Coordinates of C-alpha atoms in Angstrom, one line a residue:
M1 CA 0.1 0.1 0.1
N2 CA 2.7 2.2 0.8
V3 CA 4.6 1.4 -2.4
E4 CA 1.5 2.2 -4.3
L5 CA 0.8 5.6 -2.4
R6 CA 4.2 6.7 -3.0
K7 CA 4.0 5.7 -6.8
W8 CA 0.8 7.7 -7.0
L9 CA 2.3 10.8 -5.1
C10 CA 5.3 10.5 -7.6
R11 CA 2.7 10.8 -10.6
V12 CA 0.4 13.3 -9.0
I13 CA 2.5 15.8 -7.0
P14 CA 4.6 17.0 -10.2
W15 CA 1.5 18.0 -12.1
L16 CA -0.2 19.6 -9.2
A17 CA 3.1 21.6 -8.7
G18 CA 3.0 22.6 -12.5
L19 CA -0.4 23.3 -13.0
L20 CA -1.1 25.2 -9.8
L21 CA 2.3 27.1 -9.9
A22 CA 1.7 28.3 -13.5
G23 CA -2.0 28.5 -13.5
L24 CA -2.4 30.6 -10.1
A25 CA 0.8 32.8 -10.6
G26 CA -0.1 33.4 -14.2
G27 CA -3.5 34.5 -13.3
T28 CA -2.3 37.5 -11.4
V29 CA -2.5 39.4 -14.8
L30 CA -6.4 38.7 -14.7
V31 CA -6.9 40.0 -11.1
T32 CA -8.2 43.4 -11.1
D33 CA -10.2 45.7 -8.6
G34 CA -11.8 48.7 -10.0
S35 CA -12.8 50.2 -6.6
L36 CA -9.0 50.9 -5.8
P37 CA -6.7 53.5 -7.5
S38 CA -5.1 51.8 -10.5
D39 CA -1.3 52.5 -9.3
L40 CA -1.9 50.8 -6.0
Q41 CA -2.5 47.2 -7.4
G42 CA -3.3 45.9 -3.9
T43 CA -5.5 43.1 -4.9
Q44 CA -3.0 41.8 -7.6
W45 CA 0.1 41.7 -5.0
M46 CA -1.9 39.9 -2.3
W47 CA -3.2 37.5 -4.8
L48 CA 0.4 36.8 -6.1
S49 CA 1.6 36.7 -2.4
A50 CA -1.2 34.1 -1.5
V51 CA -0.3 32.0 -4.5
M52 CA 3.1 31.8 -3.6
T53 CA 2.5 30.5 -0.2
V54 CA 0.7 27.7 -1.9
V55 CA 2.8 26.8 -4.7
L56 CA 6.2 27.1 -3.2
P57 CA 5.8 24.4 -0.7
L58 CA 4.2 22.1 -3.3
W59 CA 6.9 22.9 -5.8
L60 CA 9.3 21.9 -2.7
A61 CA 7.3 18.6 -2.4
G62 CA 7.4 17.9 -6.2
Y63 CA 11.1 18.2 -6.2
I64 CA 11.8 16.1 -3.5
V65 CA 9.4 13.3 -4.6
N66 CA 10.7 13.4 -8.2
P67 CA 13.0 16.2 -9.4
Q68 CA 13.4 15.4 -13.0
R69 CA 9.7 14.9 -13.5
T70 CA 8.6 17.8 -11.6
V71 CA 11.0 20.2 -13.4
R72 CA 9.9 19.0 -16.8
I73 CA 6.3 19.4 -16.0
V74 CA 6.8 22.8 -14.5
S75 CA 8.6 23.9 -17.5
E76 CA 6.2 22.9 -20.0
T77 CA 3.3 24.0 -18.0
V78 CA 4.9 27.6 -17.5
Q79 CA 5.5 28.0 -21.3
W80 CA 1.9 26.8 -22.1
V81 CA 0.1 28.9 -19.2
L82 CA 2.1 32.1 -20.3
M83 CA 1.3 31.9 -23.9
G84 CA -2.4 31.1 -22.9
F85 CA -2.6 34.5 -20.8
G86 CA -0.6 36.2 -23.5
A87 CA -3.4 35.1 -26.1
V88 CA -6.1 36.4 -23.6
E89 CA -4.4 39.8 -23.2
A90 CA -3.8 40.2 -26.9
L91 CA -7.5 39.5 -27.6
H92 CA -8.4 41.9 -24.9
G93 CA -6.4 44.6 -26.5
L94 CA -7.8 44.0 -30.2
G95 CA -11.3 44.4 -28.5
Q96 CA -10.1 47.6 -26.8
I97 CA -8.9 48.9 -30.3
A98 CA -12.1 47.8 -31.7
G99 CA -14.2 49.6 -29.0
I100 CA -15.4 46.5 -27.8
Y101 CA -13.9 46.8 -24.3
P102 CA -13.2 49.9 -22.4
S103 CA -9.7 51.2 -21.8
N104 CA -8.3 51.3 -18.1
H105 CA -6.7 54.7 -18.8
S106 CA -8.3 57.9 -20.0
L107 CA -5.4 59.0 -22.2
F108 CA -5.0 55.5 -24.0
V109 CA -7.1 53.1 -26.0
L110 CA -4.9 50.2 -25.6
T111 CA -4.1 49.0 -22.0
G112 CA -5.1 45.2 -21.8
T113 CA -6.0 44.6 -18.1
F114 CA -3.2 47.0 -17.1
Y115 CA -3.5 50.7 -16.3
N116 CA -1.0 51.6 -18.7
P117 CA 0.2 50.4 -22.4
G118 CA 3.8 50.4 -21.4
P119 CA 3.5 47.4 -18.9
Y120 CA 0.9 45.7 -21.2
S121 CA 3.3 45.8 -23.8
G122 CA 6.2 44.6 -21.7
Y123 CA 4.2 41.7 -20.6
L124 CA 3.4 40.6 -24.3
A125 CA 6.9 41.1 -25.1
A126 CA 7.9 38.5 -22.4
V127 CA 5.2 36.1 -23.9
L128 CA 6.6 36.4 -27.5
P129 CA 10.0 34.6 -27.4
V130 CA 8.1 31.7 -25.6
A131 CA 5.5 31.3 -28.3
L132 CA 8.5 31.9 -31.2
Y133 CA 10.4 29.1 -29.5
R134 CA 7.5 26.7 -29.5
I135 CA 7.0 27.3 -33.2
L136 CA 10.7 26.7 -34.1
I137 CA 11.1 23.4 -32.2
L138 CA 7.8 22.0 -33.6
N139 CA 8.2 23.1 -37.2
G140 CA 8.4 20.3 -39.5
K141 CA 7.0 17.6 -37.0
K142 CA 4.0 15.6 -38.5
D143 CA 2.3 14.0 -35.6
R144 CA -1.1 15.3 -34.5
L145 CA -0.2 16.7 -31.2
S146 CA 2.9 18.4 -32.4
V147 CA 0.7 19.9 -35.4
V148 CA -2.0 21.1 -32.9
Q149 CA 0.7 22.7 -30.6
Y150 CA 2.5 24.3 -33.6
Y151 CA -0.6 26.1 -34.7
L152 CA -1.7 27.1 -31.4
S153 CA 1.9 28.6 -30.8
M154 CA 1.7 30.4 -34.3
C155 CA -1.9 32.0 -33.2
V156 CA -0.5 33.5 -30.0
L157 CA 2.5 34.8 -31.8
L158 CA 0.3 36.4 -34.6
L159 CA -2.0 38.0 -31.9
I160 CA 0.8 39.5 -29.9
C161 CA 2.4 40.8 -33.3
C162 CA -0.8 42.4 -34.0
V163 CA -1.2 44.3 -30.8
L164 CA 2.5 45.1 -29.7
P165 CA 3.0 47.9 -32.4
A166 CA -0.1 49.6 -31.3
G167 CA 1.0 49.8 -27.6
M168 CA 3.6 52.4 -28.9
S169 CA 6.1 51.1 -26.3
R170 CA 9.8 51.3 -27.6
A171 CA 11.2 49.2 -24.7
A172 CA 8.7 46.4 -25.4
W173 CA 9.9 46.6 -29.1
F174 CA 13.5 46.6 -28.2
A175 CA 12.9 43.7 -25.6
S176 CA 10.9 41.6 -28.5
L177 CA 13.4 41.9 -30.8
I178 CA 16.5 41.2 -28.9
S179 CA 14.8 38.2 -26.9
C180 CA 13.3 36.6 -30.3
G181 CA 16.8 37.2 -31.9
Y182 CA 18.3 35.4 -28.7
V183 CA 15.8 32.3 -29.3
V184 CA 16.5 32.2 -33.1
L185 CA 20.4 32.2 -32.3
R186 CA 19.8 29.6 -29.6
V187 CA 17.8 27.2 -31.9
Y188 CA 19.7 27.7 -35.0
R189 CA 23.0 28.5 -33.8
V190 CA 25.0 26.8 -36.5
K191 CA 22.9 27.8 -39.4
V192 CA 23.0 31.5 -38.1
K193 CA 26.8 31.4 -38.0
S194 CA 26.9 29.8 -41.5
F195 CA 24.6 32.5 -42.8
V196 CA 26.4 35.4 -41.3
S197 CA 29.6 34.2 -42.9
E198 CA 28.1 33.9 -46.1
H199 CA 26.1 36.7 -46.2
R200 CA 28.1 39.4 -44.3
Y201 CA 26.9 42.5 -46.3
A202 CA 23.2 41.5 -46.0
V203 CA 23.7 41.2 -42.3
L204 CA 25.6 44.7 -42.1
G205 CA 22.7 46.0 -44.1
V206 CA 20.3 44.7 -41.4
L207 CA 22.3 46.0 -38.8
I208 CA 22.3 49.5 -40.4
V209 CA 18.5 49.3 -40.8
G210 CA 18.3 48.4 -37.2
A211 CA 20.4 51.6 -36.0
L212 CA 18.3 53.7 -38.4
F213 CA 15.0 52.1 -36.4
A214 CA 16.5 52.7 -33.2
S215 CA 17.2 56.4 -34.3
G216 CA 13.6 56.7 -35.5
A217 CA 12.3 55.3 -32.2
Y218 CA 14.1 58.0 -30.5
F219 CA 13.0 60.8 -32.5
M220 CA 9.4 59.4 -32.3
K221 CA 9.1 60.5 -28.8
R222 CA 12.1 62.7 -28.5
D223 CA 11.0 64.6 -25.4
S224 CA 10.4 61.4 -23.6
A225 CA 13.4 59.7 -24.4
D226 CA 15.4 63.0 -23.3
G227 CA 13.6 62.9 -20.2
R228 CA 14.5 59.3 -19.7
L229 CA 18.2 60.1 -20.1
L230 CA 17.9 62.9 -17.8
I231 CA 16.2 60.7 -15.1
G232 CA 19.1 58.1 -15.7
K233 CA 21.8 60.9 -15.4
I234 CA 20.4 62.1 -12.1
T235 CA 19.5 58.7 -10.8
S236 CA 23.2 57.7 -11.2
Q237 CA 24.3 61.0 -9.4
A238 CA 22.2 59.9 -6.6
I239 CA 23.8 56.6 -6.3
A240 CA 27.3 58.0 -6.6
G241 CA 26.3 60.3 -3.5
N242 CA 24.8 57.3 -1.6
P243 CA 26.0 53.8 -3.0
W244 CA 24.9 52.0 0.1
G245 CA 21.1 52.9 -0.4
E246 CA 18.5 54.8 1.6
E247 CA 18.5 54.4 5.4
N248 CA 15.3 56.6 6.0
G249 CA 12.9 54.7 4.3
R250 CA 12.1 57.4 1.7
T251 CA 10.7 56.4 -1.8
F252 CA 12.5 56.8 -5.2
S253 CA 10.6 59.6 -5.9
A254 CA 11.5 61.5 -2.9
I255 CA 15.3 60.7 -3.2
Y256 CA 15.1 61.7 -7.0
G257 CA 13.4 65.1 -6.3
D258 CA 16.2 65.8 -3.8
A259 CA 18.8 64.9 -6.4
Q260 CA 17.0 66.6 -9.1
E261 CA 17.1 69.9 -6.9
R262 CA 20.7 69.5 -6.3
Y263 CA 21.0 68.9 -10.0
F264 CA 19.6 72.1 -11.1
T265 CA 21.3 74.0 -8.3
D266 CA 25.0 72.9 -8.6
C267 CA 25.2 71.9 -12.2
E268 CA 25.5 73.8 -15.5
Y269 CA 22.1 72.4 -17.4
S270 CA 20.9 72.9 -20.6
E271 CA 17.4 74.4 -21.4
S272 CA 16.3 71.1 -22.9
E273 CA 17.0 69.2 -19.7
A274 CA 14.9 72.0 -17.7
W275 CA 12.3 71.5 -20.3
V276 CA 12.0 67.9 -20.1
A277 CA 12.5 67.5 -16.3
G278 CA 9.5 66.0 -14.2
T279 CA 8.7 64.2 -11.0
P280 CA 8.9 60.4 -11.8
D281 CA 7.8 57.8 -9.4
F282 CA 10.2 55.4 -11.2
A283 CA 13.8 55.7 -12.7
F284 CA 12.7 53.6 -15.9
N285 CA 15.6 51.2 -15.0
E286 CA 15.1 48.7 -12.3
Y287 CA 18.7 48.0 -11.8
L288 CA 19.3 51.8 -11.1
Q289 CA 16.4 52.0 -9.0
I290 CA 17.3 49.0 -6.7
A291 CA 20.9 50.8 -6.4
V292 CA 19.2 54.0 -5.4
E293 CA 16.6 52.4 -2.8
Y294 CA 18.6 49.4 -1.3
G295 CA 22.3 50.1 -2.4
V296 CA 24.7 49.3 -5.4
W297 CA 25.7 45.8 -3.6
V298 CA 21.9 44.5 -3.9
S299 CA 21.7 45.6 -7.7
V300 CA 24.9 43.8 -8.3
L301 CA 23.5 40.8 -6.3
F302 CA 20.4 41.0 -8.5
I303 CA 22.0 41.2 -11.9
T304 CA 24.3 38.4 -10.8
L305 CA 21.2 36.1 -10.0
V306 CA 19.6 37.0 -13.5
L307 CA 22.9 36.3 -15.3
V308 CA 23.3 32.9 -13.4
L309 CA 19.9 32.0 -14.5
L310 CA 20.6 33.1 -17.9
K311 CA 23.6 30.8 -17.9
I312 CA 21.5 28.0 -17.1
A313 CA 19.1 28.8 -19.9
G314 CA 22.0 28.6 -22.2
S315 CA 23.2 25.0 -21.2
R316 CA 20.2 23.5 -22.8
K317 CA 18.5 24.0 -26.1
S318 CA 15.2 23.1 -24.5
L319 CA 15.3 26.2 -22.3
A320 CA 15.7 28.7 -25.0
G321 CA 12.1 29.8 -24.9
M322 CA 12.3 30.6 -21.0
G323 CA 15.7 32.0 -21.6
G324 CA 14.3 34.4 -24.1
C325 CA 11.5 35.4 -21.9
L326 CA 14.0 36.1 -19.2
V327 CA 16.1 38.2 -21.8
S328 CA 13.1 40.2 -22.6
L329 CA 12.2 40.8 -19.0
M330 CA 16.1 42.0 -18.6
V331 CA 16.1 44.3 -21.6
F332 CA 12.5 45.7 -20.6
A333 CA 14.0 46.2 -17.2
C334 CA 16.6 48.8 -18.5
F335 CA 13.7 51.1 -19.9
S336 CA 10.7 50.6 -17.6
Y337 CA 9.5 49.4 -14.3
P338 CA 8.5 45.5 -14.5
L339 CA 9.3 44.7 -11.0
H340 CA 6.5 47.4 -9.8
I341 CA 3.7 45.5 -11.7
P342 CA 2.5 42.3 -10.1
A343 CA 1.4 40.9 -13.3
I344 CA 4.8 40.9 -14.8
V345 CA 6.6 40.1 -11.6
S346 CA 4.6 36.7 -11.7
V347 CA 6.4 36.3 -15.2
W348 CA 9.7 37.0 -13.4
L349 CA 8.9 34.4 -11.0
L350 CA 7.7 31.7 -13.1
A351 CA 10.9 32.2 -15.2
V352 CA 13.0 32.2 -12.0
I353 CA 11.3 28.7 -10.8
V354 CA 11.8 27.1 -14.0
L355 CA 15.5 28.1 -14.5
S356 CA 16.5 27.7 -11.1
G357 CA 14.8 24.2 -11.0
E358 CA 16.7 23.3 -14.1
G359 CA 20.0 24.5 -12.4
L360 CA 19.1 22.4 -9.3
V361 CA 18.8 19.3 -11.2
M362 CA 22.3 19.6 -12.3
I363 CA 23.7 19.5 -8.9
R364 CA 25.0 16.0 -8.6
R365 CA 24.0 15.5 -4.9
K366 CA 20.2 15.7 -4.3
R367 CA 20.5 16.5 -0.7
Y368 CA 22.7 19.7 -1.8
A369 CA 20.1 20.8 -4.2
V370 CA 17.2 20.2 -1.8
A371 CA 18.9 22.2 0.8
V372 CA 19.3 25.2 -1.6
L373 CA 15.8 24.9 -2.6
L374 CA 14.4 24.8 0.9
S375 CA 16.1 28.1 1.8
V376 CA 14.8 29.6 -1.4
V377 CA 11.2 28.6 -0.7
V378 CA 11.6 29.6 3.2
A379 CA 12.7 33.2 2.0
G380 CA 10.0 33.3 -0.9
L381 CA 7.3 32.3 2.0
T382 CA 8.8 35.0 4.4
A383 CA 8.6 37.6 1.5
S384 CA 5.0 36.5 0.4
V385 CA 3.7 36.7 3.9
N386 CA 5.0 40.1 4.6
R387 CA 3.9 41.6 1.2
Y388 CA 0.5 40.1 1.8
G389 CA 0.3 41.7 4.9
M390 CA 1.5 44.8 4.0
Y391 CA -0.8 45.2 1.0
S392 CA -3.8 43.7 3.0
A393 CA -3.3 46.7 5.5
R394 CA -2.8 49.2 2.8
T395 CA -5.7 48.0 0.7
R396 CA -8.1 48.4 3.9
A397 CA -6.6 51.8 4.5
V398 CA -7.3 52.9 0.9
R399 CA -10.8 51.6 0.9
Q400 CA -11.6 53.7 4.1
W401 CA -10.1 56.8 2.4
M402 CA -11.9 56.7 -1.0
P403 CA -15.4 58.0 0.4
V404 CA -13.6 60.5 2.6
R405 CA -11.8 61.7 -0.3
V406 CA -14.9 63.3 -1.6
L407 CA -14.8 65.7 1.3
Y408 CA -11.5 67.1 0.3
H409 CA -12.2 67.5 -3.6
S410 CA -15.6 69.2 -2.8
G411 CA -13.8 71.7 -0.7
A412 CA -15.0 70.7 2.6
F413 CA -11.6 71.1 4.2
R414 CA -12.6 71.2 7.8
A415 CA -14.6 68.0 7.5
A416 CA -11.7 66.3 5.4
V417 CA -9.1 67.4 8.1
E418 CA -11.0 65.6 10.8
E419 CA -11.4 62.4 8.7
Y420 CA -7.9 62.5 7.3
G421 CA -6.5 62.7 10.7
K422 CA -8.1 59.3 11.6
L423 CA -6.5 57.6 8.8
Y424 CA -2.9 59.4 9.0
D425 CA -1.2 56.6 10.7
K426 CA -2.5 54.1 8.2
M427 CA -2.1 56.0 5.1
S428 CA 1.3 58.1 5.8
W429 CA 3.0 55.8 3.1
H430 CA 0.8 57.4 0.3
K431 CA 2.1 60.5 -1.4
D432 CA -1.5 61.7 -2.5
F433 CA -2.9 61.2 0.9
C434 CA -0.3 63.2 2.6
F435 CA -0.3 66.0 0.1
E436 CA -4.1 66.3 0.5
Y437 CA -4.0 66.1 4.2
G438 CA -1.4 68.9 4.6
R439 CA -3.2 71.0 1.9
A440 CA -6.5 70.6 3.8
L441 CA -4.8 71.7 7.1
Y442 CA -3.2 74.6 5.4
K443 CA -6.6 75.6 4.0
T444 CA -8.2 75.3 7.5
G445 CA -5.2 77.4 9.1
S446 CA -3.4 74.8 10.8
Y447 CA -0.2 75.9 9.4
G448 CA 2.3 74.2 12.0
K449 CA 0.3 70.8 11.6
A450 CA 0.2 71.5 7.9
E451 CA 4.2 71.9 7.8
K452 CA 4.6 68.6 9.9
V453 CA 2.4 66.6 7.5
L454 CA 3.9 68.2 4.3
L455 CA 7.4 67.5 5.5
K456 CA 6.1 63.8 5.9
A457 CA 5.1 63.9 2.2
M458 CA 8.6 65.1 1.2
T459 CA 9.9 61.5 2.2
V460 CA 7.4 59.8 -0.1
S461 CA 7.1 62.1 -2.9
G462 CA 9.4 64.6 -4.9
D463 CA 6.5 66.6 -6.2
P464 CA 7.2 70.4 -5.8
M465 CA 3.9 71.2 -5.2
I466 CA 4.5 70.2 -1.6
L467 CA 7.3 72.8 -1.6
N468 CA 4.7 75.2 -2.8
I469 CA 2.2 74.6 -0.2
L470 CA 4.8 74.6 2.7
G471 CA 6.0 78.1 1.2
R472 CA 2.4 79.5 1.3
S473 CA 1.9 78.0 4.8
A474 CA 5.0 79.6 6.0
Q475 CA 4.0 82.9 4.4
E476 CA 0.7 82.8 6.0
S477 CA 2.1 82.1 9.5
G478 CA 4.6 85.1 8.9
E479 CA 7.7 82.9 8.4
Y480 CA 8.8 84.8 5.2
G481 CA 12.4 83.7 5.4
K482 CA 11.1 80.1 5.7
A483 CA 8.7 80.4 2.8
E484 CA 11.2 81.9 0.4
M485 CA 13.5 79.0 1.3
Y486 CA 10.7 76.6 0.3
L487 CA 9.7 78.5 -2.9
L488 CA 13.4 78.8 -4.0
R489 CA 13.7 75.0 -3.7
S490 CA 10.7 74.5 -5.7
T491 CA 11.9 76.8 -8.6
R492 CA 15.3 74.6 -8.5
R493 CA 13.6 71.3 -8.6
L494 CA 11.5 71.9 -11.6
P495 CA 13.0 75.1 -13.3
E496 CA 10.4 75.6 -16.2
R497 CA 7.4 75.7 -13.7
V498 CA 5.9 79.2 -13.6
Y499 CA 3.6 78.7 -10.4
P500 CA 6.5 78.9 -7.6
H501 CA 7.9 82.1 -9.4
Y502 CA 4.3 83.6 -9.1
L503 CA 4.2 82.6 -5.5
L504 CA 7.5 84.4 -5.2
V505 CA 5.9 87.5 -6.8
K506 CA 3.4 87.7 -3.9
L507 CA 5.7 86.7 -1.3
Y508 CA 8.1 89.6 -2.2
A509 CA 5.1 92.2 -2.5
E510 CA 4.5 91.5 1.1
P511 CA 5.0 94.8 3.0
E512 CA 7.0 93.2 5.8
Y513 CA 9.1 91.3 3.2
F514 CA 9.0 93.8 0.3
D515 CA 12.2 93.5 -2.3
R516 CA 11.9 95.5 -5.2
V517 CA 14.7 93.7 -7.1
K518 CA 13.5 90.3 -6.4
L519 CA 9.8 91.2 -7.0
V520 CA 10.5 92.7 -10.6
R521 CA 12.8 89.6 -11.3
E522 CA 10.3 87.1 -10.6
A523 CA 7.6 89.0 -12.3
E524 CA 9.6 89.3 -15.4
Y525 CA 10.0 85.5 -15.5
V526 CA 6.3 85.0 -15.0
L527 CA 5.3 87.3 -17.7
N528 CA 8.0 86.3 -20.2
A529 CA 8.6 82.6 -19.7
E530 CA 7.2 80.2 -22.1
P531 CA 5.0 77.5 -20.2
K532 CA 4.8 73.7 -21.5
V533 CA 0.9 74.4 -21.8
N534 CA -0.5 77.9 -22.4
S535 CA -3.5 77.2 -19.8
T536 CA -5.9 79.4 -18.3
A537 CA -4.2 79.4 -14.9
I538 CA -1.0 80.8 -16.7
R539 CA -3.1 83.7 -18.2
E540 CA -4.7 84.6 -14.8
M541 CA -1.3 84.4 -13.0
R542 CA 0.1 86.9 -15.6
Q543 CA -2.9 89.2 -15.3
K544 CA -2.7 89.1 -11.3
V545 CA 1.1 89.8 -11.4
E546 CA 0.4 92.8 -14.1
K547 CA -2.2 94.2 -11.6
L548 CA 0.3 93.9 -8.7
L549 CA 3.0 95.7 -10.5
E550 CA 0.4 98.5 -11.4
N551 CA -0.6 98.8 -7.8
K552 CA 3.2 98.9 -6.6
K553 CA 3.8 101.4 -9.3
L554 CA 6.4 99.1 -10.9
W555 CA 4.8 98.6 -14.1
K556 CA 6.4 100.1 -17.4
N557 CA 4.3 100.4 -20.4
K558 CA 5.9 99.2 -23.5

C-alpha cells in the first residue's frame, strides 16, 4: 500500500506543482479591482503573495518526490500557461482597439487588463519569445499533437504581433527584437553562424537598418527619450552620492526629487534638460532604482542572479524559450519598471522557478539541491507573507480613504481634516494622501500641523507642489524667510514651472518682506517665460502679476 501510494504521489504531485504554480501565478494578470486606485495594485499583490505561499511548498514537495519529472512538467506547463494568458491579453487589446472593451486609462485606448500600455506591452513582449520558441522546435513535426501545438503557438505569436506595435512602447519593441533574436540564435546557432559568414553584407545592411530604426524610435518621442536620459543621469548621481542605499525609508520619488534639486542648483544644465524635467515615481531602469533604494550591492546581487539564470538557460536548447522570456524581461527592465507591476512580477517568478529548477537538477548530490531549494522556499514564503500583510493593510486603509476623499475634492476641508486625521497613521505611506491632508490643514489655518504633514509627504514624494504649499503655509504664518526658502527650492526642482515664481512675486510684495529687485525679477519671469502648456491658469497668474505691478507702481508700459 505504501509503495502504491508513493508511486501515485510521484505521478500526481509534479502535475499539481506545475498546474497550480503556473496557473495561479500566471492568473495574476487577470485579477483586477476597479474600486481601488490603479497605481496601488493591492489586490494583485495580495493574490500573487497568497499564491506563492501555496505553490512554493508544493514545488518543494514535487522536487523532493521526483525532481526531474517535476522540473520538466513545471517547465512545459509554465510555457503553455504564459502563452495562454498572453493570447487572452492580446485578444483583450484587440477588443479595446475595436471599441468592444473599455480602456483602463483615460489617455490611452490600448491597456489590456493593465492601467498603462507600457507594462501591457512589456508583458506581451515577455510571452512572445516563448511562442516563437515553440514554433521553431515544432516546425516540421508531423504527429498530430505537434501539429496542434504548432498552430496554437502560431496563433499566439500572430495575436501578440498584431497588438504589440499599437502599444507604442519602444522598450517593449526592443525587448521583443532582442529576445526573439536570442531564441533564433539558440535554436539555429549553426545555421545562423553559417548564414552570417556567407552573407556578411546583408547582415551589415540589417544592422544599419536596425540602427536607423533605433534612431527613428528616439525621434518618435524625443522629449520622452530625453526625459528618460535625464532621469538616468540624475539617478546615477544619486547613487554616487549614497552607494549604500537609502536608510531613512524614503521612496525613489523623494530621493530623486532631492537629487534633481541639487542637480539644477549646482550643475550647469541645458534648456532642454529643464524643459523635459519631471517628477517621476520610477527610475525607468530597475537596476538603477534598486541601487538607489537598497544600495549598489543589492543591484549587483540581483544582476548576478539573473545572469546565472541566463547561464543555466544557455546550457540546454530546451530552455531557449524561457531564456528568451528572461532576456525580454531583462531588456525591458532597462527602460521601464516591470518589478513594480505584479502581473509582470509573476512572469519573473515563473521564469526564475523554471530556470532555477533546471539548475538544481544539475547538482549531483540531491541533498545539496534540496537544501538550496529549501532555503529559497523559506525566503520566498517569508517575503510573500510580509508582502501580503503589508498590501492587505494598505488596501483596507485605501478603501476607508476613498469615500472620505470626496470631502477634500468638494472643498469641505474642515471635515476632510477630521477624517484624514483618523487615517493618517495608516496612510502616511501614500503620497497623494499626505499632500491632500497637508493642503487641507493649510486651508483650515493649521499651519504648524500642515508643515509637519507636508514634510512627511516630502519623504514619499518628490513633487514640488509640496514645497509650494509649504511656502504658502509659512508665508501665512509670517515666516517669510522660511517661505522664500521653500519656494526657491521649488523653482530649482523644476526650473520650467511658472507657479512657484508667481508665489515668490506675491511673497516679495508683502509689506513686511518687500524686495523691489527680487519682485521685478520674478515678475518678469512669470510674464515672459514660455510654459509647456498655455493654460487658463497661466493667463490668470500673468494678469494678477500685471495688476500687482501696477499697484506697486512698478509696471512699465511698453
